[in-house]
Amino acid sequence: ATRSNSFDQLVLIIERGNRSLNSDRLALFENPEGEQEFTEWNDEERIQALYTLVRKSSSLSVATRTRLITALCKAVNILCSILASSASTQTTSNSSYIQTQNSGRNIIDNHNLSEKGQPETSLTIVSQTFRDALACHIYMLYTLMFFLESEAKVGKSLGLSTGLSNNKSSSNKNRKENAKKDRERKAEAEKVLASRQACANAMFTAAHAMGVYKSKLWKRGVPDENVIGLPCRIAYQMLENSSGIVARKASSADLALKIIAITVQTSDCLMSTIVSALLDLMHSYEHIAALVAELCAIPPFEDILVVDRCNLAMGKISDSNKLAKELLREIGRLDTSNCTSDTGGKASGLKHVAPFISHLAEKNPHFTFQHIHLVLTHLESDPYMFRSAIVTAIGHVLVRNIISGNENPAENEDFDEDKIQEELKKKNMNFTLTKEKLFDILIKRAHDASSYTRVAVMKSWANLIETDSLPLQRLLPLTELSIDRLKDKTVMVRRSAMQILSLLLEKNPFTHTLSPEPYIEKINELRVFILSNLPENIKLAMDSALDELECMDENTDAKEREKIENAAIETAYSEYESSSPDSKDEDLEEEDSMIYMKIKALKFLSSALAFINLFESATTAFDSMLLSSNSSDVTEALRFFVRARHFQLPCAVTGIKQALALMWSNETNIKDEVLNAFVEVFISTPGSERKKLLPSKVIADNLLFLVGNATVSEVASIEEAMCQLVNNEVIPTDVFLLLWSIVAKTPGDARAAALLTISMGATADPSIVDSSSRLRHLLDAGLGDHTEENRDWKSAKASAIALQKMKINKLDPGSAKFIVLELLTERLCAVAQGDWCDDIHVTDTQRWFGAAEQAIDAIFVICPQPEKICRHIIHNIEGSTFGFSDGTPKSSCHSLRLSRFFFVVSHIALKLLVYAEALTSSVRHANAAKALFKQEQADKAKRSSSNRSSDNDFVSDDDIETELGVTQAEEAEVESKASDIAETEIIGRGVISLFAPLLIRIVANKDGNFSSPTLMQTSMLALCKFMSISSSFCEKHLPLLFTALGRAPSEDVTLRANTVIALGDLAFRFPNEVEPYTPRLYGCLRDKSTRVRRHTLMVLTHLILNDMVKVKGQVCEIALCLQDEEIRIRDMARLLFNELSKRSNNPIYNLLPDIVSRLSHMAMEKDQFRAIMAFLLAFIKKDRQSELLVEKLCHRFPKCTSISQKADIAFCLAQIKVNEKCIKTLNDLLKFYKDALFDEDVLKNFLSIVTKAKKNLKPESKETLDDWEVRLKEYSMAGLENEQANSKAQHARKKAERRKGQKSNARKILISSQSELYESESEIEDNLSGDDETSVISDDQYGIDKENDLTEKLIGKDKESIRKRNGRRSCKNI
């Protein structure tokens, strides 16, 4: 308490001094006689008290510290007001030097200026005493604020979150005490916050006064840097504590920015110091960059403009953007080399500095546009943060229409108007060039190495589009770029690119309709008009070029003619453009002006058509977005298709059809997004967000358009969507009424589409079809006379599908509905029997197949006894096919009739199996319900047995068990009967079994009598259906099926594809019977047909993932599909391996050694092998699996037969994620692969393992890694030397063998030549007696010359010695 009282006494001393200062003001510091007068203000005791209180401020109570702060701030404010009042007095006396013009600019009266441009009267400087007092109090305020900000930084001053009571079990008294303490702490915190704000205001006042009136404080206006820099020093600390909205308000960050701003604007001497300090702050704190950008955007203070009007008029006032310029220059000089993850602090600092560029561009785009060249060097630097910030800044700069230069030289009368216009034109040209270069940077940086930079670029483009700042000439390049970025590997880039495409559609400069047909028609019309009205000289040149082209090539391509015509149009346009660049339309004649406008319209329409074609050509990119595993890609693609449909782009409907396949997705949000897209495109009004529906007629037309050309898979997806919409009552009932009217009135494809759409709705609501009146519509329209006469199989098929949606209950035989169903059954039988088919055209039968299948399915739905109807159908179609109906069988049968017969018989057999299983299931459920009922009755009886006196009503437990045993026996009997029906009844003893031998004979086709492709396809499919019914029949005829598959013609792709799908069904139903033939099924993956390979892979994927086929060594064939030419096959193979990797045992690990072995022995390219193995090895993620796999691969090196195989194994090792044990294993097993290290590829792969291991290896394993690396290099060098020595030895050996062969050949030739020579000598001796001397000499000489020639040709080195020897022999002979 005594100490507190002493502190209060010291505060009183300071407050008394403030009162003295406020009353006497400047008189306290003016002593003309030079004698110091000590008062309450400048007394030594007061100064000592102030120093003591400031130094001990941290230990003061809140109330005492608040009084101290108030007194100190008041003293600073009074001193600043004294300085301002003294300066304003002299400023008023010198006001004659300044006058105000009408333009608002302040200029100095030239009569009152000296030759140096300064006023004749100078300002009086305050006394040294005043300067010392002001500096002392500012320093004290700085010290006090330093303590306050330091406490705030460590979280000690507010204390709002400390000491708060959270104990719910405490007593009410404790809770009240804790609440009271919390209120007290909160009040103290508010006082401290008010004190900090008061200090900040006082410091800003001091900085403002020192900056504005520095000429009054110091001689020649040169400030004392130690004093004038104090406000900036505390402002830096205030900015450090301003991270967040609350902290920014608490630390008075806005005042801190103003303190620095006014110091910069008034004190150029501190510029370098402030720039360095701000850069250091930005390096250290993440939030500082935005604050510094705000600082650079603060305009000059009005006080400075008023006081320094002379300097303003002379252009000497400092530029308000000088600080920003210096900061940009220093940022551009930053060293970003070696800025990697290893230099964490440096990289983090640069990360904090980079946003300043983008924030500055947002605050002051014009200035950034002028000086952005200072930081463009960082576009090639390593840290992506700078590149991202620069492209974001470029986007902010280009968003606004920046005017080149703010000066208006016309205000000066001395300027020449022509020079002004020329200067403005030059500036505008430079401005345009700079803008184009910035746009080029955005285009280039869209392919940046960093995904963050690419995202920043795409956001900048999106911002340009949203603000209508995109030039028209950049529309097509940006569209093309965005479509290309849909293939980016990063999700954020793809999403941004799709958003840009949506924005381009909404902001397109063309019309609200982007259907290409109107544009094409208008373009053709304009081309005809323009080409017929071209200027004469251009028209003559075009005609001569066309004639020359026709003379050179009679079969002139239309594209070549179009090129010449386009060149002529461009030439005319250029002439019109150059005729009068400033006023084209006024100077041109009326006819030329019209042609000029037509050409401009043609160019505009051509751009629109090119814009549309870019979207139409991007189908592959849109499909990849829809099929992406990322939900955001799918969502953005769907939203794009919705917008595209609103603009009538043709790709929208195609995309929505493909997107409907996502209705089967497991993710609920994707299904909901697909439904929303479906509703917004086809049902609701565009832009109404499903709140307002389209008219029923429009909805019906949209659904018909969607269903009309849909494939089978698309129809299934549309049906799923329609079911959910009907269940949710989104589709109005009037739509289905309109569809029924279309069924009744409109024949052909429209009727079929309407019936199919109705059947989709009936899947969710059977009442749409299930009524006698609507069934009559189906009978008269769908299966009526028009369908029979025109063989409208589409309508018949759609009608049968609609009938399958009914829920048939037991009907009254006399009811109208029962009668209509009987009539419908008769018509369905006629369709199934093929009575209306044409035997001449194969296409008619092919269209009939689908209708017959659905007709048979409908019969099993609407008929109470379908087996009898089917027997009737088989009897009738047998008679029409084989001629048994009239008692005289035919000697031959038409192939199409036979095809229809086998199709109907096999499908009926399959449906009988399904029907039998359904009946079995019904019996099983009935028995289960019966047993449950009996069990419930028994339980009730048992509970009530204690209340009954009679024993007759009591049911014993033995009776219950007996009853349950009977039930189980009944169930077993039902199962046995169902199995017997499938195995022996349907195709064993029934009517259908009679045709099995004929079917087998046709499929075998031993004599080659059956050549019809349709017959062979139908018979193979019928055999597969028969085999799917009975396991014994399947096992017996599987060899025949695979034999027929192997003998199938190469051109009959449909036969092989259908058989592969049927084999999948057989394997699913009878896996044990099909299992021995699995390798032959894998062999279909090598079929030449893409369709067969795709179906085979689809079947195998289905079987493997459902554990119906064991994953064995044949999976290598599936691995080869990873490099198939067809992208769908590659994607399906990837899907299979991805699903396998998700299993707990990860079968890929067990398969990898066998895959490596098989692939390495195949004749395949190195790149393909490595791409496959890189994909598969990425699934090995467990450390134990990696260790074992490394060991297995190392043991495989000695088994390799070539260095290329060893290089492939080394590549596989390089793809595995290694750990310490893996490194140890590789080091221990070095003996297995050391002889292969001489190969560059092998060594490269092992060194890559070393590089990866160094990043993640523990320090204790570093020695092993270094030892292994040294050994690798040593064995590599030794192996390379040995390999070079071996190659040299082999080369020398071959050379020696070659020389040895040459010598042996020469020796043989020499011996043979000598023997010939001896024979010639003997002949000469025999002939010497009968001839004269001259003739002997000439003949003998001729023989010797001939021998010499032969010897020289055969023996190179010994020809000289042989010549001498032969010469001696010739002399001897002579």
PDB file of N, CA, C and O in Angstrom, residues 1201-1253:
ATOM      1  N   THR A1201      18.435 -64.013 -68.148  1.00  0.00           N
ATOM      2  CA  THR A1201      19.272 -64.458 -69.269  1.00  0.00           C
ATOM      3  C   THR A1201      19.843 -63.310 -70.079  1.00  0.00           C
ATOM      4  O   THR A1201      20.637 -63.551 -71.000  1.00  0.00           O
ATOM      5  N   SER A1202      19.467 -62.106 -69.789  1.00  0.00           N
ATOM      6  CA  SER A1202      19.976 -60.954 -70.539  1.00  0.00           C
ATOM      7  C   SER A1202      20.078 -59.768 -69.607  1.00  0.00           C
ATOM      8  O   SER A1202      19.425 -59.715 -68.554  1.00  0.00           O
ATOM      9  N   ILE A1203      20.892 -58.820 -70.002  1.00  0.00           N
ATOM     10  CA  ILE A1203      21.067 -57.622 -69.194  1.00  0.00           C
ATOM     11  C   ILE A1203      19.813 -56.763 -69.177  1.00  0.00           C
ATOM     12  O   ILE A1203      19.543 -56.040 -68.215  1.00  0.00           O
ATOM     13  N   SER A1204      18.996 -56.849 -70.232  1.00  0.00           N
ATOM     14  CA  SER A1204      17.751 -56.072 -70.255  1.00  0.00           C
ATOM     15  C   SER A1204      16.780 -56.567 -69.189  1.00  0.00           C
ATOM     16  O   SER A1204      16.076 -55.774 -68.562  1.00  0.00           O
ATOM     17  N   GLN A1205      16.728 -57.898 -68.964  1.00  0.00           N
ATOM     18  CA  GLN A1205      15.876 -58.421 -67.905  1.00  0.00           C
ATOM     19  C   GLN A1205      16.358 -57.956 -66.532  1.00  0.00           C
ATOM     20  O   GLN A1205      15.554 -57.622 -65.654  1.00  0.00           O
ATOM     21  N   LYS A1206      17.655 -57.897 -66.330  1.00  0.00           N
ATOM     22  CA  LYS A1206      18.194 -57.404 -65.060  1.00  0.00           C
ATOM     23  C   LYS A1206      17.865 -55.922 -64.873  1.00  0.00           C
ATOM     24  O   LYS A1206      17.570 -55.475 -63.754  1.00  0.00           O
ATOM     25  N   ALA A1207      17.922 -55.174 -65.962  1.00  0.00           N
ATOM     26  CA  ALA A1207      17.564 -53.751 -65.863  1.00  0.00           C
ATOM     27  C   ALA A1207      16.096 -53.587 -65.498  1.00  0.00           C
ATOM     28  O   ALA A1207      15.733 -52.679 -64.726  1.00  0.00           O
ATOM     29  N   ASP A1208      15.241 -54.474 -66.018  1.00  0.00           N
ATOM     30  CA  ASP A1208      13.823 -54.394 -65.678  1.00  0.00           C
ATOM     31  C   ASP A1208      13.588 -54.707 -64.210  1.00  0.00           C
ATOM     32  O   ASP A1208      12.779 -54.052 -63.535  1.00  0.00           O
ATOM     33  N   ILE A1209      14.289 -55.687 -63.672  1.00  0.00           N
ATOM     34  CA  ILE A1209      14.133 -56.014 -62.256  1.00  0.00           C
ATOM     35  C   ILE A1209      14.664 -54.864 -61.393  1.00  0.00           C
ATOM     36  O   ILE A1209      14.088 -54.523 -60.358  1.00  0.00           O
ATOM     37  N   ALA A1210      15.777 -54.271 -61.820  1.00  0.00           N
ATOM     38  CA  ALA A1210      16.289 -53.112 -61.082  1.00  0.00           C
ATOM     39  C   ALA A1210      15.281 -51.969 -61.092  1.00  0.00           C
ATOM     40  O   ALA A1210      15.112 -51.257 -60.087  1.00  0.00           O
ATOM     41  N   PHE A1211      14.598 -51.789 -62.196  1.00  0.00           N
ATOM     42  CA  PHE A1211      13.543 -50.765 -62.258  1.00  0.00           C
ATOM     43  C   PHE A1211      12.429 -51.080 -61.263  1.00  0.00           C
ATOM     44  O   PHE A1211      11.917 -50.184 -60.581  1.00  0.00           O
ATOM     45  N   CYS A1212      12.036 -52.352 -61.181  1.00  0.00           N
ATOM     46  CA  CYS A1212      10.995 -52.736 -60.221  1.00  0.00           C
ATOM     47  C   CYS A1212      11.434 -52.436 -58.794  1.00  0.00           C
ATOM     48  O   CYS A1212      10.646 -51.952 -57.970  1.00  0.00           O
ATOM     49  N   LEU A1213      12.689 -52.727 -58.478  1.00  0.00           N
ATOM     50  CA  LEU A1213      13.191 -52.418 -57.147  1.00  0.00           C
ATOM     51  C   LEU A1213      13.143 -50.921 -56.863  1.00  0.00           C
ATOM     52  O   LEU A1213      12.876 -50.491 -55.737  1.00  0.00           O
ATOM     53  N   ALA A1214      13.396 -50.117 -57.894  1.00  0.00           N
ATOM     54  CA  ALA A1214      13.392 -48.659 -57.710  1.00  0.00           C
ATOM     55  C   ALA A1214      12.001 -48.103 -57.454  1.00  0.00           C
ATOM     56  O   ALA A1214      11.863 -46.999 -56.926  1.00  0.00           O
ATOM     57  N   GLN A1215      10.963 -48.867 -57.820  1.00  0.00           N
ATOM     58  CA  GLN A1215       9.598 -48.383 -57.615  1.00  0.00           C
ATOM     59  C   GLN A1215       9.053 -48.712 -56.245  1.00  0.00           C
ATOM     60  O   GLN A1215       7.996 -48.207 -55.867  1.00  0.00           O
ATOM     61  N   ILE A1216       9.749 -49.567 -55.496  1.00  0.00           N
ATOM     62  CA  ILE A1216       9.267 -49.986 -54.189  1.00  0.00           C
ATOM     63  C   ILE A1216       9.668 -48.949 -53.139  1.00  0.00           C
ATOM     64  O   ILE A1216      10.770 -48.396 -53.181  1.00  0.00           O
ATOM     65  N   LYS A1217       8.773 -48.718 -52.199  1.00  0.00           N
ATOM     66  CA  LYS A1217       9.063 -47.801 -51.097  1.00  0.00           C
ATOM     67  C   LYS A1217       9.959 -48.525 -50.095  1.00  0.00           C
ATOM     68  O   LYS A1217       9.524 -49.461 -49.420  1.00  0.00           O
ATOM     69  N   VAL A1218      11.217 -48.109 -50.000  1.00  0.00           N
ATOM     70  CA  VAL A1218      12.193 -48.831 -49.201  1.00  0.00           C
ATOM     71  C   VAL A1218      12.271 -48.239 -47.799  1.00  0.00           C
ATOM     72  O   VAL A1218      11.980 -47.067 -47.568  1.00  0.00           O
ATOM     73  N   ASN A1219      12.681 -49.097 -46.860  1.00  0.00           N
ATOM     74  CA  ASN A1219      12.946 -48.677 -45.488  1.00  0.00           C
ATOM     75  C   ASN A1219      14.319 -49.188 -45.068  1.00  0.00           C
ATOM     76  O   ASN A1219      15.116 -49.640 -45.900  1.00  0.00           O
ATOM     77  N   GLU A1220      14.592 -49.143 -43.786  1.00  0.00           N
ATOM     78  CA  GLU A1220      15.918 -49.547 -43.315  1.00  0.00           C
ATOM     79  C   GLU A1220      16.209 -51.014 -43.611  1.00  0.00           C
ATOM     80  O   GLU A1220      17.314 -51.376 -44.057  1.00  0.00           O
ATOM     81  N   LYS A1221      15.217 -51.867 -43.392  1.00  0.00           N
ATOM     82  CA  LYS A1221      15.426 -53.294 -43.645  1.00  0.00           C
ATOM     83  C   LYS A1221      15.625 -53.575 -45.133  1.00  0.00           C
ATOM     84  O   LYS A1221      16.399 -54.464 -45.507  1.00  0.00           O
ATOM     85  N   CYS A1222      14.927 -52.839 -45.962  1.00  0.00           N
ATOM     86  CA  CYS A1222      15.101 -53.016 -47.413  1.00  0.00           C
ATOM     87  C   CYS A1222      16.532 -52.652 -47.824  1.00  0.00           C
ATOM     88  O   CYS A1222      17.146 -53.351 -48.645  1.00  0.00           O
ATOM     89  N   ILE A1223      17.052 -51.572 -47.272  1.00  0.00           N
ATOM     90  CA  ILE A1223      18.431 -51.174 -47.590  1.00  0.00           C
ATOM     91  C   ILE A1223      19.413 -52.243 -47.123  1.00  0.00           C
ATOM     92  O   ILE A1223      20.378 -52.592 -47.821  1.00  0.00           O
ATOM     93  N   LYS A1224      19.166 -52.775 -45.928  1.00  0.00           N
ATOM     94  CA  LYS A1224      20.058 -53.814 -45.420  1.00  0.00           C
ATOM     95  C   LYS A1224      19.992 -55.058 -46.305  1.00  0.00           C
ATOM     96  O   LYS A1224      21.029 -55.685 -46.603  1.00  0.00           O
ATOM     97  N   THR A1225      18.775 -55.409 -46.754  1.00  0.00           N
ATOM     98  CA  THR A1225      18.635 -56.576 -47.633  1.00  0.00           C
ATOM     99  C   THR A1225      19.364 -56.358 -48.953  1.00  0.00           C
ATOM    100  O   THR A1225      20.063 -57.247 -49.459  1.00  0.00           O
ATOM    101  N   LEU A1226      19.212 -55.171 -49.520  1.00  0.00           N
ATOM    102  CA  LEU A1226      19.897 -54.868 -50.784  1.00  0.00           C
ATOM    103  C   LEU A1226      21.412 -54.905 -50.607  1.00  0.00           C
ATOM    104  O   LEU A1226      22.147 -55.349 -51.503  1.00  0.00           O
ATOM    105  N   ASN A1227      21.868 -54.439 -49.480  1.00  0.00           N
ATOM    106  CA  ASN A1227      23.308 -54.463 -49.228  1.00  0.00           C
ATOM    107  C   ASN A1227      23.820 -55.883 -49.028  1.00  0.00           C
ATOM    108  O   ASN A1227      24.888 -56.253 -49.523  1.00  0.00           O
ATOM    109  N   ASP A1228      23.048 -56.706 -48.298  1.00  0.00           N
ATOM    110  CA  ASP A1228      23.479 -58.078 -48.044  1.00  0.00           C
ATOM    111  C   ASP A1228      23.430 -58.945 -49.296  1.00  0.00           C
ATOM    112  O   ASP A1228      24.241 -59.873 -49.441  1.00  0.00           O
ATOM    113  N   LEU A1229      22.492 -58.685 -50.178  1.00  0.00           N
ATOM    114  CA  LEU A1229      22.316 -59.504 -51.380  1.00  0.00           C
ATOM    115  C   LEU A1229      22.987 -58.879 -52.597  1.00  0.00           C
ATOM    116  O   LEU A1229      22.580 -59.138 -53.730  1.00  0.00           O
ATOM    117  N   LEU A1230      23.973 -58.047 -52.374  1.00  0.00           N
ATOM    118  CA  LEU A1230      24.667 -57.393 -53.480  1.00  0.00           C
ATOM    119  C   LEU A1230      25.329 -58.398 -54.422  1.00  0.00           C
ATOM    120  O   LEU A1230      25.490 -58.126 -55.618  1.00  0.00           O
ATOM    121  N   LYS A1231      25.668 -59.568 -53.901  1.00  0.00           N
ATOM    122  CA  LYS A1231      26.362 -60.567 -54.720  1.00  0.00           C
ATOM    123  C   LYS A1231      25.501 -61.065 -55.880  1.00  0.00           C
ATOM    124  O   LYS A1231      26.025 -61.544 -56.878  1.00  0.00           O
ATOM    125  N   PHE A1232      24.176 -60.944 -55.737  1.00  0.00           N
ATOM    126  CA  PHE A1232      23.298 -61.454 -56.781  1.00  0.00           C
ATOM    127  C   PHE A1232      23.222 -60.523 -57.990  1.00  0.00           C
ATOM    128  O   PHE A1232      22.901 -60.973 -59.091  1.00  0.00           O
ATOM    129  N   TYR A1233      23.492 -59.250 -57.800  1.00  0.00           N
ATOM    130  CA  TYR A1233      23.335 -58.314 -58.912  1.00  0.00           C
ATOM    131  C   TYR A1233      24.571 -57.458 -59.166  1.00  0.00           C
ATOM    132  O   TYR A1233      24.536 -56.532 -59.987  1.00  0.00           O
ATOM    133  N   LYS A1234      25.677 -57.762 -58.485  1.00  0.00           N
ATOM    134  CA  LYS A1234      26.867 -56.932 -58.667  1.00  0.00           C
ATOM    135  C   LYS A1234      27.431 -57.037 -60.078  1.00  0.00           C
ATOM    136  O   LYS A1234      28.013 -56.080 -60.590  1.00  0.00           O
ATOM    137  N   ASP A1235      27.227 -58.191 -60.722  1.00  0.00           N
ATOM    138  CA  ASP A1235      27.773 -58.349 -62.076  1.00  0.00           C
ATOM    139  C   ASP A1235      26.966 -57.583 -63.113  1.00  0.00           C
ATOM    140  O   ASP A1235      27.372 -57.508 -64.274  1.00  0.00           O
ATOM    141  N   ALA A1236      25.811 -57.022 -62.729  1.00  0.00           N
ATOM    142  CA  ALA A1236      24.996 -56.246 -63.671  1.00  0.00           C
ATOM    143  C   ALA A1236      25.150 -54.745 -63.477  1.00  0.00           C
ATOM    144  O   ALA A1236      24.545 -53.966 -64.219  1.00  0.00           O
ATOM    145  N   LEU A1237      25.947 -54.319 -62.517  1.00  0.00           N
ATOM    146  CA  LEU A1237      26.054 -52.891 -62.212  1.00  0.00           C
ATOM    147  C   LEU A1237      26.841 -52.119 -63.255  1.00  0.00           C
ATOM    148  O   LEU A1237      26.841 -50.884 -63.220  1.00  0.00           O
ATOM    149  N   PHE A1238      27.530 -52.823 -64.163  1.00  0.00           N
ATOM    150  CA  PHE A1238      28.242 -52.097 -65.217  1.00  0.00           C
ATOM    151  C   PHE A1238      27.271 -51.433 -66.176  1.00  0.00           C
ATOM    152  O   PHE A1238      27.603 -50.451 -66.845  1.00  0.00           O
ATOM    153  N   ASP A1239      26.038 -51.955 -66.241  1.00  0.00           N
ATOM    154  CA  ASP A1239      25.035 -51.378 -67.141  1.00  0.00           C
ATOM    155  C   ASP A1239      24.541 -50.051 -66.576  1.00  0.00           C
ATOM    156  O   ASP A1239      24.242 -49.931 -65.380  1.00  0.00           O
ATOM    157  N   GLU A1240      24.469 -49.065 -67.421  1.00  0.00           N
ATOM    158  CA  GLU A1240      24.089 -47.717 -66.980  1.00  0.00           C
ATOM    159  C   GLU A1240      22.669 -47.684 -66.443  1.00  0.00           C
ATOM    160  O   GLU A1240      22.379 -47.014 -65.441  1.00  0.00           O
ATOM    161  N   ASP A1241      21.765 -48.410 -67.100  1.00  0.00           N
ATOM    162  CA  ASP A1241      20.371 -48.410 -66.670  1.00  0.00           C
ATOM    163  C   ASP A1241      20.218 -49.067 -65.309  1.00  0.00           C
ATOM    164  O   ASP A1241      19.488 -48.577 -64.432  1.00  0.00           O
ATOM    165  N   VAL A1242      20.902 -50.178 -65.084  1.00  0.00           N
ATOM    166  CA  VAL A1242      20.824 -50.869 -63.800  1.00  0.00           C
ATOM    167  C   VAL A1242      21.364 -49.977 -62.685  1.00  0.00           C
ATOM    168  O   VAL A1242      20.742 -49.818 -61.617  1.00  0.00           O
ATOM    169  N   LEU A1243      22.519 -49.384 -62.905  1.00  0.00           N
ATOM    170  CA  LEU A1243      23.116 -48.515 -61.892  1.00  0.00           C
ATOM    171  C   LEU A1243      22.229 -47.306 -61.605  1.00  0.00           C
ATOM    172  O   LEU A1243      22.089 -46.884 -60.449  1.00  0.00           O
ATOM    173  N   LYS A1244      21.618 -46.760 -62.630  1.00  0.00           N
ATOM    174  CA  LYS A1244      20.747 -45.596 -62.452  1.00  0.00           C
ATOM    175  C   LYS A1244      19.568 -45.933 -61.542  1.00  0.00           C
ATOM    176  O   LYS A1244      19.189 -45.131 -60.669  1.00  0.00           O
ATOM    177  N   ASN A1245      18.980 -47.105 -61.710  1.00  0.00           N
ATOM    178  CA  ASN A1245      17.843 -47.486 -60.874  1.00  0.00           C
ATOM    179  C   ASN A1245      18.266 -47.679 -59.423  1.00  0.00           C
ATOM    180  O   ASN A1245      17.551 -47.263 -58.501  1.00  0.00           O
ATOM    181  N   PHE A1246      19.421 -48.307 -59.198  1.00  0.00           N
ATOM    182  CA  PHE A1246      19.866 -48.501 -57.825  1.00  0.00           C
ATOM    183  C   PHE A1246      20.236 -47.177 -57.167  1.00  0.00           C
ATOM    184  O   PHE A1246      19.965 -46.967 -55.972  1.00  0.00           O
ATOM    185  N   LEU A1247      20.821 -46.268 -57.919  1.00  0.00           N
ATOM    186  CA  LEU A1247      21.153 -44.954 -57.346  1.00  0.00           C
ATOM    187  C   LEU A1247      19.896 -44.147 -57.039  1.00  0.00           C
ATOM    188  O   LEU A1247      19.891 -43.324 -56.111  1.00  0.00           O
ATOM    189  N   SER A1248      18.842 -44.358 -57.806  1.00  0.00           N
ATOM    190  CA  SER A1248      17.586 -43.677 -57.479  1.00  0.00           C
ATOM    191  C   SER A1248      17.025 -44.186 -56.148  1.00  0.00           C
ATOM    192  O   SER A1248      16.410 -43.421 -55.394  1.00  0.00           O
ATOM    193  N   ILE A1249      17.250 -45.465 -55.867  1.00  0.00           N
ATOM    194  CA  ILE A1249      16.846 -45.987 -54.550  1.00  0.00           C
ATOM    195  C   ILE A1249      17.632 -45.277 -53.448  1.00  0.00           C
ATOM    196  O   ILE A1249      17.079 -44.910 -52.401  1.00  0.00           O
ATOM    197  N   VAL A1250      18.909 -45.076 -53.688  1.00  0.00           N
ATOM    198  CA  VAL A1250      19.745 -44.380 -52.701  1.00  0.00           C
ATOM    199  C   VAL A1250      19.232 -42.966 -52.468  1.00  0.00           C
ATOM    200  O   VAL A1250      19.132 -42.494 -51.326  1.00  0.00           O
ATOM    201  N   THR A1251      18.905 -42.282 -53.527  1.00  0.00           N
ATOM    202  CA  THR A1251      18.429 -40.897 -53.414  1.00  0.00           C
ATOM    203  C   THR A1251      17.137 -40.826 -52.613  1.00  0.00           C
ATOM    204  O   THR A1251      16.965 -39.957 -51.745  1.00  0.00           O
ATOM    205  N   LYS A1252      16.193 -41.713 -52.894  1.00  0.00           N
ATOM    206  CA  LYS A1252      14.928 -41.706 -52.158  1.00  0.00           C
ATOM    207  C   LYS A1252      15.132 -42.084 -50.695  1.00  0.00           C
ATOM    208  O   LYS A1252      14.478 -41.537 -49.807  1.00  0.00           O
ATOM    209  N   ALA A1253      16.046 -43.026 -50.457  1.00  0.00           N
ATOM    210  CA  ALA A1253      16.270 -43.467 -49.080  1.00  0.00           C
ATOM    211  C   ALA A1253      16.889 -42.364 -48.232  1.00  0.00           C
ATOM    212  O   ALA A1253      16.625 -42.275 -47.029  1.00  0.00           O
TER     213      ALA A1253
END
